[in-house]
PDB file of C-alpha atoms in Angstrom:
ATOM      1  CA  MET W   1       0.000   0.000   0.000  1.00 28.00           C
ATOM      2  CA  ASN W   2       1.278   3.489  -0.718  1.00 31.00           C
ATOM      3  CA  THR W   3       1.204   6.309   1.781  1.00 34.00           C
ATOM      4  CA  GLN W   4      -0.351   9.038  -0.327  1.00 38.00           C
ATOM      5  CA  THR W   5      -2.180  11.686   1.619  1.00 45.00           C
ATOM      6  CA  ASP W   6      -5.877  12.087   0.922  1.00 51.00           C
ATOM      7  CA  GLN W   7      -7.694  14.395   3.282  1.00 71.00           C
ATOM      8  CA  SER W   8     -11.215  13.589   2.047  1.00 91.00           C
ATOM      9  CA  VAL W   9     -13.881  13.275   4.726  1.00 93.00           C
ATOM     10  CA  ILE W  10     -17.122  11.307   4.530  1.00 93.00           C
ATOM     11  CA  THR W  11     -19.385  11.403   7.571  1.00 94.00           C
ATOM     12  CA  PRO W  12     -21.494   8.228   7.602  1.00 96.00           C
ATOM     13  CA  GLU W  13     -25.218   8.855   7.908  1.00 97.00           C
ATOM     14  CA  HIS W  14     -26.008   5.431   9.398  1.00 98.00           C
ATOM     15  CA  VAL W  15     -23.476   3.389  11.350  1.00 98.00           C
ATOM     16  CA  ALA W  16     -24.276  -0.231  12.199  1.00 98.00           C
ATOM     17  CA  ILE W  17     -22.516  -1.461  15.331  1.00 98.00           C
ATOM     18  CA  VAL W  18     -22.252  -5.232  15.666  1.00 98.00           C
ATOM     19  CA  GLY W  19     -21.681  -6.055  19.329  1.00 97.00           C
ATOM     20  CA  GLY W  20     -22.823  -3.749  22.121  1.00 95.00           C
ATOM     21  CA  GLY W  21     -19.982  -4.114  24.603  1.00 95.00           C
ATOM     22  CA  VAL W  22     -17.601  -1.434  25.852  1.00 95.00           C
ATOM     23  CA  ILE W  23     -15.965  -0.870  22.463  1.00 97.00           C
ATOM     24  CA  GLY W  24     -19.245  -1.064  20.556  1.00 97.00           C
ATOM     25  CA  CYS W  25     -20.802   1.517  22.863  1.00 97.00           C
ATOM     26  CA  GLY W  26     -17.757   3.735  22.407  1.00 97.00           C
ATOM     27  CA  TRP W  27     -18.179   3.588  18.627  1.00 98.00           C
ATOM     28  CA  ALA W  28     -21.868   4.358  19.017  1.00 98.00           C
ATOM     29  CA  VAL W  29     -21.212   7.465  21.122  1.00 98.00           C
ATOM     30  CA  ARG W  30     -18.563   8.748  18.701  1.00 98.00           C
ATOM     31  CA  SER W  31     -20.876   8.153  15.745  1.00 98.00           C
ATOM     32  CA  LEU W  32     -23.768   9.970  17.422  1.00 98.00           C
ATOM     33  CA  ALA W  33     -21.522  12.917  18.253  1.00 98.00           C
ATOM     34  CA  ALA W  34     -20.481  13.078  14.583  1.00 97.00           C
ATOM     35  CA  GLY W  35     -24.113  13.367  13.530  1.00 97.00           C
ATOM     36  CA  ALA W  36     -24.766   9.789  12.415  1.00 98.00           C
ATOM     37  CA  ARG W  37     -27.683   7.655  13.467  1.00 98.00           C
ATOM     38  CA  VAL W  38     -26.750   4.332  15.016  1.00 98.00           C
ATOM     39  CA  THR W  39     -28.188   0.850  15.066  1.00 98.00           C
ATOM     40  CA  VAL W  40     -26.601  -1.653  17.428  1.00 98.00           C
ATOM     41  CA  PHE W  41     -26.904  -5.401  16.931  1.00 98.00           C
ATOM     42  CA  ASP W  42     -26.643  -7.467  20.087  1.00 98.00           C
ATOM     43  CA  THR W  43     -28.151 -10.801  21.099  1.00 96.00           C
ATOM     44  CA  ASP W  44     -29.076  -9.344  24.509  1.00 97.00           C
ATOM     45  CA  VAL W  45     -31.103  -6.261  23.615  1.00 97.00           C
ATOM     46  CA  ALA W  46     -32.019  -5.205  27.157  1.00 97.00           C
ATOM     47  CA  THR W  47     -28.432  -5.345  28.420  1.00 97.00           C
ATOM     48  CA  ALA W  48     -27.080  -3.581  25.343  1.00 97.00           C
ATOM     49  CA  GLU W  49     -29.672  -0.813  25.678  1.00 98.00           C
ATOM     50  CA  ARG W  50     -28.828  -0.280  29.332  1.00 97.00           C
ATOM     51  CA  ARG W  51     -25.099  -0.315  28.604  1.00 96.00           C
ATOM     52  CA  LEU W  52     -25.371   2.155  25.728  1.00 98.00           C
ATOM     53  CA  LYS W  53     -27.592   4.560  27.641  1.00 97.00           C
ATOM     54  CA  GLN W  54     -25.097   4.530  30.498  1.00 95.00           C
ATOM     55  CA  ALA W  55     -22.198   5.096  28.078  1.00 96.00           C
ATOM     56  CA  ILE W  56     -23.968   8.091  26.529  1.00 97.00           C
ATOM     57  CA  ASP W  57     -24.738   9.586  29.946  1.00 95.00           C
ATOM     58  CA  ILE W  58     -21.078   9.276  30.949  1.00 93.00           C
ATOM     59  CA  ALA W  59     -19.522  10.396  27.676  1.00 95.00           C
ATOM     60  CA  TRP W  60     -21.791  13.119  26.332  1.00 96.00           C
ATOM     61  CA  PRO W  61     -20.501  15.964  28.542  1.00 94.00           C
ATOM     62  CA  SER W  62     -16.993  15.289  27.233  1.00 94.00           C
ATOM     63  CA  MET W  63     -18.279  15.127  23.662  1.00 95.00           C
ATOM     64  CA  GLU W  64     -19.932  18.504  24.129  1.00 96.00           C
ATOM     65  CA  LYS W  65     -16.643  19.981  25.324  1.00 93.00           C
ATOM     66  CA  ARG W  66     -14.827  18.500  22.331  1.00 92.00           C
ATOM     67  CA  GLY W  67     -17.456  19.797  19.922  1.00 94.00           C
ATOM     68  CA  LEU W  68     -20.545  18.133  18.487  1.00 97.00           C
ATOM     69  CA  ALA W  69     -21.649  18.023  14.866  1.00 97.00           C
ATOM     70  CA  ALA W  70     -24.569  20.303  14.057  1.00 96.00           C
ATOM     71  CA  THR W  71     -26.738  17.209  13.520  1.00 95.00           C
ATOM     72  CA  ALA W  72     -25.543  15.342  16.632  1.00 97.00           C
ATOM     73  CA  ASP W  73     -28.412  13.664  18.470  1.00 97.00           C
ATOM     74  CA  ASN W  74     -27.733  11.412  21.447  1.00 97.00           C
ATOM     75  CA  THR W  75     -31.149   9.792  21.062  1.00 98.00           C
ATOM     76  CA  ALA W  76     -30.670   8.724  17.416  1.00 98.00           C
ATOM     77  CA  TRP W  77     -29.973   5.092  18.236  1.00 98.00           C
ATOM     78  CA  ARG W  78     -31.686   1.776  18.696  1.00 98.00           C
ATOM     79  CA  VAL W  79     -30.711  -1.808  19.520  1.00 98.00           C
ATOM     80  CA  THR W  80     -31.910  -4.937  17.747  1.00 98.00           C
ATOM     81  CA  ASP W  81     -31.194  -8.661  17.862  1.00 98.00           C
ATOM     82  CA  ASP W  82     -31.901  -8.975  14.125  1.00 98.00           C
ATOM     83  CA  LEU W  83     -28.612  -8.639  12.224  1.00 98.00           C
ATOM     84  CA  ALA W  84     -30.238  -7.922   8.861  1.00 98.00           C
ATOM     85  CA  ASP W  85     -32.349  -5.220  10.480  1.00 98.00           C
ATOM     86  CA  ALA W  86     -29.307  -3.608  12.071  1.00 98.00           C
ATOM     87  CA  LEU W  87     -27.381  -3.555   8.796  1.00 98.00           C
ATOM     88  CA  ALA W  88     -30.202  -2.261   6.593  1.00 98.00           C
ATOM     89  CA  GLY W  89     -29.231   1.064   5.054  1.00 97.00           C
ATOM     90  CA  ALA W  90     -25.892   1.322   6.870  1.00 98.00           C
ATOM     91  CA  ASP W  91     -23.021   3.018   5.055  1.00 95.00           C
ATOM     92  CA  LEU W  92     -20.450   1.871   7.623  1.00 98.00           C
ATOM     93  CA  VAL W  93     -20.430  -1.357   9.642  1.00 98.00           C
ATOM     94  CA  GLN W  94     -18.248  -1.751  12.729  1.00 98.00           C
ATOM     95  CA  GLU W  95     -17.822  -5.258  14.158  1.00 98.00           C
ATOM     96  CA  ASN W  96     -16.976  -5.618  17.862  1.00 97.00           C
ATOM     97  CA  VAL W  97     -17.707  -9.223  18.846  1.00 97.00           C
ATOM     98  CA  PRO W  98     -15.355 -11.029  21.290  1.00 95.00           C
ATOM     99  CA  GLU W  99     -11.739 -11.520  20.212  1.00 95.00           C
ATOM    100  CA  ARG W 100     -12.107 -15.085  18.950  1.00 96.00           C
ATOM    101  CA  THR W 101     -10.976 -15.693  15.378  1.00 97.00           C
ATOM    102  CA  ALA W 102     -13.610 -18.294  14.450  1.00 98.00           C
ATOM    103  CA  LEU W 103     -16.431 -16.151  15.843  1.00 98.00           C
ATOM    104  CA  LYS W 104     -15.262 -13.024  14.060  1.00 98.00           C
ATOM    105  CA  GLN W 105     -14.831 -14.914  10.782  1.00 98.00           C
ATOM    106  CA  HIS W 106     -18.383 -16.239  11.013  1.00 98.00           C
ATOM    107  CA  VAL W 107     -19.930 -12.879  11.902  1.00 98.00           C
ATOM    108  CA  LEU W 108     -17.977 -10.973   9.264  1.00 98.00           C
ATOM    109  CA  ALA W 109     -18.988 -13.505   6.612  1.00 98.00           C
ATOM    110  CA  GLU W 110     -22.624 -12.958   7.599  1.00 98.00           C
ATOM    111  CA  ILE W 111     -22.221  -9.206   7.361  1.00 98.00           C
ATOM    112  CA  ASP W 112     -20.462  -9.522   4.005  1.00 98.00           C
ATOM    113  CA  ALA W 113     -23.388 -11.509   2.651  1.00 98.00           C
ATOM    114  CA  LEU W 114     -25.989  -8.994   3.852  1.00 98.00           C
ATOM    115  CA  VAL W 115     -24.685  -5.535   2.930  1.00 98.00           C
ATOM    116  CA  PRO W 116     -24.024  -4.034  -0.525  1.00 97.00           C
ATOM    117  CA  LYS W 117     -20.520  -4.527  -1.898  1.00 97.00           C
ATOM    118  CA  ASP W 118     -19.609  -0.850  -1.566  1.00 96.00           C
ATOM    119  CA  VAL W 119     -20.270  -0.709   2.196  1.00 98.00           C
ATOM    120  CA  LEU W 120     -17.106  -0.684   4.285  1.00 98.00           C
ATOM    121  CA  ILE W 121     -16.837  -3.271   7.067  1.00 98.00           C
ATOM    122  CA  GLY W 122     -14.425  -2.470   9.891  1.00 98.00           C
ATOM    123  CA  SER W 123     -13.353  -4.838  12.643  1.00 98.00           C
ATOM    124  CA  SER W 124     -12.258  -3.532  16.033  1.00 97.00           C
ATOM    125  CA  THR W 125      -9.917  -6.492  16.534  1.00 96.00           C
ATOM    126  CA  SER W 126      -6.863  -5.632  18.587  1.00 94.00           C
ATOM    127  CA  GLY W 127      -4.672  -8.387  17.226  1.00 93.00           C
ATOM    128  CA  ILE W 128      -6.078 -10.584  14.432  1.00 96.00           C
ATOM    129  CA  LYS W 129      -4.832 -10.094  10.878  1.00 96.00           C
ATOM    130  CA  PRO W 130      -7.482  -8.873   8.401  1.00 97.00           C
ATOM    131  CA  SER W 131      -6.795 -11.672   5.907  1.00 97.00           C
ATOM    132  CA  GLU W 132      -7.714 -14.154   8.627  1.00 97.00           C
ATOM    133  CA  LEU W 133     -10.851 -12.192   9.448  1.00 97.00           C
ATOM    134  CA  ALA W 134     -12.008 -12.228   5.808  1.00 97.00           C
ATOM    135  CA  GLU W 135     -11.321 -15.921   5.131  1.00 97.00           C
ATOM    136  CA  GLN W 136     -14.976 -16.990   5.094  1.00 97.00           C
ATOM    137  CA  ALA W 137     -16.320 -13.930   3.266  1.00 97.00           C
ATOM    138  CA  THR W 138     -17.203 -14.687  -0.349  1.00 96.00           C
ATOM    139  CA  ARG W 139     -19.016 -11.610  -1.640  1.00 96.00           C
ATOM    140  CA  ALA W 140     -16.572  -8.716  -1.280  1.00 97.00           C
ATOM    141  CA  PRO W 141     -13.825  -9.737   1.190  1.00 97.00           C
ATOM    142  CA  GLY W 142     -11.584  -6.837   0.211  1.00 97.00           C
ATOM    143  CA  ARG W 143     -13.830  -4.321   1.987  1.00 97.00           C
ATOM    144  CA  ILE W 144     -13.295  -6.061   5.334  1.00 98.00           C
ATOM    145  CA  VAL W 145     -10.548  -4.120   7.095  1.00 98.00           C
ATOM    146  CA  VAL W 146      -9.161  -3.832  10.582  1.00 98.00           C
ATOM    147  CA  ALA W 147     -10.323  -0.555  12.124  1.00 98.00           C
ATOM    148  CA  HIS W 148      -8.798  -0.843  15.574  1.00 97.00           C
ATOM    149  CA  PRO W 149      -9.708   1.949  18.043  1.00 97.00           C
ATOM    150  CA  PHE W 150      -8.584   2.679  21.585  1.00 96.00           C
ATOM    151  CA  ASN W 151     -10.639   2.904  24.753  1.00 94.00           C
ATOM    152  CA  PRO W 152     -12.449   5.215  25.305  1.00 95.00           C
ATOM    153  CA  VAL W 153     -13.328   5.149  21.618  1.00 97.00           C
ATOM    154  CA  TYR W 154     -15.449   8.280  21.869  1.00 96.00           C
ATOM    155  CA  LEU W 155     -12.434  10.373  22.953  1.00 95.00           C
ATOM    156  CA  LEU W 156      -9.212   8.766  21.727  1.00 95.00           C
ATOM    157  CA  PRO W 157      -8.902   9.621  18.027  1.00 94.00           C
ATOM    158  CA  LEU W 158      -6.456   6.998  16.751  1.00 95.00           C
ATOM    159  CA  VAL W 159      -7.841   4.175  14.611  1.00 97.00           C
ATOM    160  CA  GLU W 160      -5.434   1.715  12.993  1.00 97.00           C
ATOM    161  CA  ILE W 161      -6.533   0.759   9.474  1.00 97.00           C
ATOM    162  CA  VAL W 162      -5.209  -2.510   8.035  1.00 97.00           C
ATOM    163  CA  GLY W 163      -6.344  -3.942   4.719  1.00 97.00           C
ATOM    164  CA  ASN W 164      -6.296  -7.627   3.788  1.00 97.00           C
ATOM    165  CA  THR W 165      -4.691  -9.186   0.706  1.00 96.00           C
ATOM    166  CA  ALA W 166      -7.807  -8.425  -1.362  1.00 97.00           C
ATOM    167  CA  THR W 167      -8.102  -4.799  -0.230  1.00 97.00           C
ATOM    168  CA  ASP W 168      -7.323  -2.145  -2.842  1.00 96.00           C
ATOM    169  CA  GLU W 169      -6.133   1.409  -2.311  1.00 96.00           C
ATOM    170  CA  ALA W 170      -9.575   2.832  -3.057  1.00 96.00           C
ATOM    171  CA  THR W 171     -11.006   0.897  -0.109  1.00 97.00           C
ATOM    172  CA  ILE W 172      -8.233   2.159   2.161  1.00 96.00           C
ATOM    173  CA  GLU W 173      -9.026   5.721   1.111  1.00 96.00           C
ATOM    174  CA  GLN W 174     -12.718   5.035   1.697  1.00 96.00           C
ATOM    175  CA  ALA W 175     -11.841   3.860   5.211  1.00 97.00           C
ATOM    176  CA  ARG W 176      -9.735   6.939   5.876  1.00 95.00           C
ATOM    177  CA  ALA W 177     -12.542   9.220   4.724  1.00 96.00           C
ATOM    178  CA  HIS W 178     -15.236   7.460   6.782  1.00 97.00           C
ATOM    179  CA  TYR W 179     -13.236   7.427  10.006  1.00 97.00           C
ATOM    180  CA  ARG W 180     -12.149  11.028   9.516  1.00 96.00           C
ATOM    181  CA  GLY W 181     -15.859  11.730   9.199  1.00 96.00           C
ATOM    182  CA  LEU W 182     -16.242  10.338  12.715  1.00 97.00           C
ATOM    183  CA  GLY W 183     -13.558  12.733  13.952  1.00 95.00           C
ATOM    184  CA  MET W 184     -10.784  10.119  14.100  1.00 95.00           C
ATOM    185  CA  LYS W 185      -7.137  10.016  13.080  1.00 93.00           C
ATOM    186  CA  PRO W 186      -6.849   6.967  10.791  1.00 95.00           C
ATOM    187  CA  LEU W 187      -3.341   5.505  10.680  1.00 94.00           C
ATOM    188  CA  VAL W 188      -2.849   3.035   7.832  1.00 95.00           C
ATOM    189  CA  VAL W 189      -0.646   0.122   8.878  1.00 95.00           C
ATOM    190  CA  ARG W 190       1.676  -0.785   6.018  1.00 93.00           C
ATOM    191  CA  ALA W 191       1.581  -4.562   6.525  1.00 94.00           C
ATOM    192  CA  GLU W 192      -0.516  -7.196   8.263  1.00 96.00           C
ATOM    193  CA  ILE W 193       0.957  -8.100  11.635  1.00 94.00           C
ATOM    194  CA  GLU W 194      -0.528  -9.489  14.823  1.00 92.00           C
ATOM    195  CA  GLY W 195      -1.332  -6.676  17.244  1.00 93.00           C
ATOM    196  CA  HIS W 196      -0.880  -3.999  14.572  1.00 94.00           C
ATOM    197  CA  ILE W 197       1.295  -1.119  15.910  1.00 94.00           C
ATOM    198  CA  ALA W 198       0.067   0.472  19.126  1.00 94.00           C
ATOM    199  CA  ASP W 199      -0.902  -2.724  20.938  1.00 93.00           C
ATOM    200  CA  ARG W 200       2.496  -4.269  20.225  1.00 93.00           C
ATOM    201  CA  LEU W 201       4.137  -1.258  21.866  1.00 93.00           C
ATOM    202  CA  MET W 202       1.773  -1.351  24.846  1.00 93.00           C
ATOM    203  CA  GLU W 203       2.258  -5.117  25.264  1.00 93.00           C
ATOM    204  CA  ALA W 204       6.036  -4.660  25.490  1.00 92.00           C
ATOM    205  CA  LEU W 205       5.658  -2.083  28.261  1.00 94.00           C
ATOM    206  CA  TRP W 206       3.019  -4.225  29.993  1.00 94.00           C
ATOM    207  CA  ARG W 207       5.290  -7.301  30.073  1.00 93.00           C
ATOM    208  CA  GLU W 208       8.153  -5.308  31.552  1.00 94.00           C
ATOM    209  CA  ALA W 209       5.828  -3.750  34.146  1.00 95.00           C
ATOM    210  CA  LEU W 210       4.655  -7.199  35.242  1.00 95.00           C
ATOM    211  CA  HIS W 211       8.278  -8.304  35.653  1.00 95.00           C
ATOM    212  CA  LEU W 212       9.015  -5.279  37.850  1.00 95.00           C
ATOM    213  CA  VAL W 213       6.043  -6.119  40.090  1.00 95.00           C
ATOM    214  CA  ASN W 214       6.830  -9.836  40.096  1.00 95.00           C
ATOM    215  CA  ASP W 215      10.476  -9.231  41.056  1.00 95.00           C
ATOM    216  CA  GLY W 216       9.516  -6.848  43.859  1.00 96.00           C
ATOM    217  CA  VAL W 217      11.243  -3.892  42.202  1.00 95.00           C
ATOM    218  CA  ALA W 218       8.191  -1.643  42.192  1.00 96.00           C
ATOM    219  CA  THR W 219       4.493  -1.510  42.999  1.00 95.00           C
ATOM    220  CA  THR W 220       1.786  -0.880  40.422  1.00 94.00           C
ATOM    221  CA  GLU W 221       1.450   2.681  41.753  1.00 94.00           C
ATOM    222  CA  GLU W 222       5.167   3.380  41.427  1.00 95.00           C
ATOM    223  CA  ILE W 223       5.263   2.061  37.872  1.00 94.00           C
ATOM    224  CA  ASP W 224       2.266   4.169  36.878  1.00 94.00           C
ATOM    225  CA  ALA W 225       3.905   7.216  38.466  1.00 94.00           C
ATOM    226  CA  ALA W 226       7.044   6.573  36.408  1.00 94.00           C
ATOM    227  CA  VAL W 227       4.928   6.742  33.251  1.00 92.00           C
ATOM    228  CA  VAL W 228       2.607   9.598  34.283  1.00 90.00           C
ATOM    229  CA  TYR W 229       5.329  11.975  35.534  1.00 91.00           C
ATOM    230  CA  GLY W 230       8.095  10.894  33.166  1.00 92.00           C
ATOM    231  CA  ALA W 231       7.867   9.323  29.754  1.00 90.00           C
ATOM    232  CA  GLY W 232       4.096   9.646  29.453  1.00 91.00           C
ATOM    233  CA  LEU W 233       4.199  13.446  29.488  1.00 89.00           C
ATOM    234  CA  ARG W 234       6.672  13.507  26.611  1.00 88.00           C
ATOM    235  CA  TRP W 235       4.917  10.741  24.706  1.00 89.00           C
ATOM    236  CA  SER W 236       1.691  12.774  24.661  1.00 86.00           C
ATOM    237  CA  LEU W 237       3.352  15.291  22.385  1.00 81.00           C
ATOM    238  CA  MET W 238       6.349  13.639  20.752  1.00 82.00           C
ATOM    239  CA  GLY W 239       5.967   9.893  20.840  1.00 85.00           C
ATOM    240  CA  THR W 240       8.986   7.601  21.186  1.00 86.00           C
ATOM    241  CA  PHE W 241      11.306   8.441  18.312  1.00 88.00           C
ATOM    242  CA  LEU W 242      11.170  12.234  18.507  1.00 83.00           C
ATOM    243  CA  THR W 243      11.734  11.989  22.269  1.00 85.00           C
ATOM    244  CA  PHE W 244      14.966  10.043  21.683  1.00 84.00           C
ATOM    245  CA  HIS W 245      15.911  12.364  18.803  1.00 88.00           C
ATOM    246  CA  MET W 246      15.919  15.258  21.269  1.00 83.00           C
ATOM    247  CA  ALA W 247      17.988  13.204  23.727  1.00 83.00           C
ATOM    248  CA  GLY W 248      20.843  13.393  21.211  1.00 83.00           C
ATOM    249  CA  GLY W 249      21.211  17.134  21.603  1.00 85.00           C
ATOM    250  CA  GLU W 250      22.033  19.280  18.582  1.00 86.00           C
ATOM    251  CA  GLN W 251      23.022  16.210  16.526  1.00 84.00           C
ATOM    252  CA  GLY W 252      19.724  14.502  17.262  1.00 86.00           C
ATOM    253  CA  MET W 253      19.046  10.820  16.729  1.00 84.00           C
ATOM    254  CA  ARG W 254      22.419  10.067  15.119  1.00 87.00           C
ATOM    255  CA  HIS W 255      24.309  11.124  18.236  1.00 83.00           C
ATOM    256  CA  MET W 256      21.784   9.434  20.537  1.00 82.00           C
ATOM    257  CA  LEU W 257      22.273   6.108  18.757  1.00 83.00           C
ATOM    258  CA  GLU W 258      26.058   6.468  18.775  1.00 85.00           C
ATOM    259  CA  GLN W 259      26.131   7.287  22.478  1.00 85.00           C
ATOM    260  CA  PHE W 260      23.350   5.098  23.862  1.00 81.00           C
ATOM    261  CA  GLY W 261      22.952   2.483  21.140  1.00 80.00           C
ATOM    262  CA  PRO W 262      25.390   0.008  22.749  1.00 82.00           C
ATOM    263  CA  ALA W 263      23.166  -0.021  25.863  1.00 79.00           C
ATOM    264  CA  LEU W 264      20.486  -1.721  23.771  1.00 76.00           C
ATOM    265  CA  LYS W 265      22.499  -4.926  24.047  1.00 78.00           C
ATOM    266  CA  LEU W 266      22.481  -4.820  27.829  1.00 76.00           C
ATOM    267  CA  PRO W 267      19.999  -7.275  29.408  1.00 77.00           C
ATOM    268  CA  TRP W 268      17.840  -4.609  31.028  1.00 81.00           C
ATOM    269  CA  THR W 269      14.515  -5.783  29.707  1.00 80.00           C
ATOM    270  CA  LYS W 270      12.818  -9.180  29.594  1.00 79.00           C
ATOM    271  CA  LEU W 271      11.051 -10.048  26.368  1.00 77.00           C
ATOM    272  CA  GLU W 272       8.928 -12.882  27.724  1.00 86.00           C
ATOM    273  CA  ALA W 273       6.022 -12.168  30.035  1.00 85.00           C
ATOM    274  CA  PRO W 274       6.337 -13.582  33.566  1.00 87.00           C
ATOM    275  CA  GLU W 275       4.173 -16.494  34.588  1.00 90.00           C
ATOM    276  CA  LEU W 276       0.878 -15.262  36.012  1.00 85.00           C
ATOM    277  CA  THR W 277       1.205 -16.976  39.375  1.00 90.00           C
ATOM    278  CA  ASP W 278      -1.360 -16.463  42.124  1.00 92.00           C
ATOM    279  CA  THR W 279       1.184 -14.329  43.957  1.00 92.00           C
ATOM    280  CA  LEU W 280       1.711 -12.003  40.984  1.00 88.00           C
ATOM    281  CA  ILE W 281      -2.003 -11.753  40.332  1.00 87.00           C
ATOM    282  CA  GLU W 282      -2.661 -10.776  43.959  1.00 93.00           C
ATOM    283  CA  ARG W 283       0.113  -8.178  43.902  1.00 89.00           C
ATOM    284  CA  VAL W 284      -1.291  -6.564  40.760  1.00 85.00           C
ATOM    285  CA  VAL W 285      -4.902  -6.673  41.949  1.00 88.00           C
ATOM    286  CA  ALA W 286      -4.050  -5.328  45.405  1.00 91.00           C
ATOM    287  CA  GLY W 287      -1.948  -2.577  43.885  1.00 89.00           C
ATOM    288  CA  CYS W 288      -4.691  -1.456  41.510  1.00 82.00           C
ATOM    289  CA  GLU W 289      -7.315  -1.507  44.266  1.00 89.00           C
ATOM    290  CA  HIS W 290      -5.025   0.634  46.407  1.00 91.00           C
ATOM    291  CA  GLN W 291      -4.625   3.113  43.540  1.00 86.00           C
ATOM    292  CA  ALA W 292      -8.390   3.218  42.948  1.00 85.00           C
ATOM    293  CA  ALA W 293      -8.757   4.246  46.611  1.00 88.00           C
ATOM    294  CA  GLY W 294     -12.374   3.147  46.834  1.00 89.00           C
ATOM    295  CA  ARG W 295     -13.470   4.965  43.682  1.00 87.00           C
ATOM    296  CA  THR W 296     -15.831   3.081  41.382  1.00 87.00           C
ATOM    297  CA  VAL W 297     -14.971   2.403  37.758  1.00 83.00           C
ATOM    298  CA  ALA W 298     -17.597   4.992  36.766  1.00 84.00           C
ATOM    299  CA  GLN W 299     -15.886   7.597  38.952  1.00 88.00           C
ATOM    300  CA  LEU W 300     -12.514   6.720  37.449  1.00 86.00           C
ATOM    301  CA  GLU W 301     -14.020   7.008  33.964  1.00 87.00           C
ATOM    302  CA  ASP W 302     -15.320  10.499  34.742  1.00 88.00           C
ATOM    303  CA  ARG W 303     -11.860  11.530  35.935  1.00 89.00           C
ATOM    304  CA  ARG W 304     -10.168   9.947  32.906  1.00 89.00           C
ATOM    305  CA  ASP W 305     -12.539  11.537  30.410  1.00 90.00           C
ATOM    306  CA  ALA W 306     -12.184  15.013  31.908  1.00 90.00           C
ATOM    307  CA  PHE W 307      -8.400  14.674  31.764  1.00 90.00           C
ATOM    308  CA  LEU W 308      -8.355  13.317  28.209  1.00 91.00           C
ATOM    309  CA  THR W 309     -10.636  16.093  27.007  1.00 92.00           C
ATOM    310  CA  ASP W 310      -8.274  18.740  28.344  1.00 91.00           C
ATOM    311  CA  LEU W 311      -5.211  16.833  27.135  1.00 90.00           C
ATOM    312  CA  LEU W 312      -6.541  16.401  23.598  1.00 90.00           C
ATOM    313  CA  ASN W 313      -7.223  20.110  23.375  1.00 88.00           C
ATOM    314  CA  LEU W 314      -3.647  20.771  24.518  1.00 88.00           C
ATOM    315  CA  VAL W 315      -2.091  18.257  22.119  1.00 85.00           C
ATOM    316  CA  GLU W 316      -4.006  19.754  19.198  1.00 84.00           C
ATOM    317  CA  ARG W 317      -2.825  23.219  20.199  1.00 83.00           C
ATOM    318  CA  TYR W 318       0.826  22.135  19.998  1.00 81.00           C
ATOM    319  CA  TRP W 319       0.544  19.623  17.147  1.00 71.00           C
ATOM    320  CA  PRO W 320      -1.671  21.242  14.497  1.00 63.00           C
ATOM    321  CA  GLU W 321      -2.920  19.379  11.458  1.00 55.00           C
ATOM    322  CA  SER W 322      -0.323  20.988   9.193  1.00 42.00           C
ATOM    323  CA  GLU W 323       2.672  19.539  11.018  1.00 46.00           C
ATOM    324  CA  GLY W 324       4.354  16.149  11.035  1.00 46.00           C
ATOM    325  CA  LEU W 325       2.329  12.946  11.025  1.00 50.00           C
ATOM    326  CA  ALA W 326      -0.844  14.848  11.919  1.00 46.00           C
ATOM    327  CA  GLY W 327      -0.871  16.031   8.319  1.00 46.00           C
ATOM    328  CA  ARG W 328      -0.845  12.447   7.075  1.00 53.00           C
ATOM    329  CA  ILE W 329      -3.588  10.835   9.143  1.00 61.00           C
TER     330      ILE W 329
END
């Protein structure tokens, strides 16, 4: 796939969400805020309705602060247990069923058989390759792409787009345009790989964090503090490579690699995850409960969303669309 820049935007009028869990509800809220109407398919209608209403109640104040489309309507949704009904008239389908390859293949093949060939089908999978996802689709498998978001979907703008072996460039551009229309930053992944880009990076940090807890080096709170007050602040603006580029002084990355490159061979990190023993599990759980300090998940979500709203506004102030990668996604 080439990396040409196409800044076209298409706001879907009707988004079909397949699977009404946390990620599905996040997609629904983002779609509503962008002015689309939403139909959610879920086998448990009552639970999905309750979950989505709760998600809207929690998220909508943040969406208002971020800016709503003129046609945004947080009541323009419904839930059904009839897949064909949910998909009828949709111009974007987002699949969010549990992360099991066989299940996703089956559901995506059903969707492929039911919607017109020009309708894009995105999968929220965090790790499965799109060619695997499309294996059972026979009608138009090339329009099945990975469209991997990040929680909370309604606030975090990154969506990783990965095409399968039958996906052409026009479909990739269609995906970019649709997800831009939902206010997202689509990042096209150049090749199929398990875990795509962002999750592979987060998994590496997660493994190392578990080792530090397991070996008694640090608590969960201390590790989180190391990220929040150190690297995390820089990553919010610069990411990993530009951060290290600046560490090289006036000569940038070249000097950084010459000076610190040899340290990469030192056995500081552990590539394999530690065994999840009962002891490690209890340390992690106890640490997280201590950090939560009696606050419910809903209270933590409110705090997180308020912070992310302010942070996104700040990031956009310092990283405008015309600069760097922001001009390409």
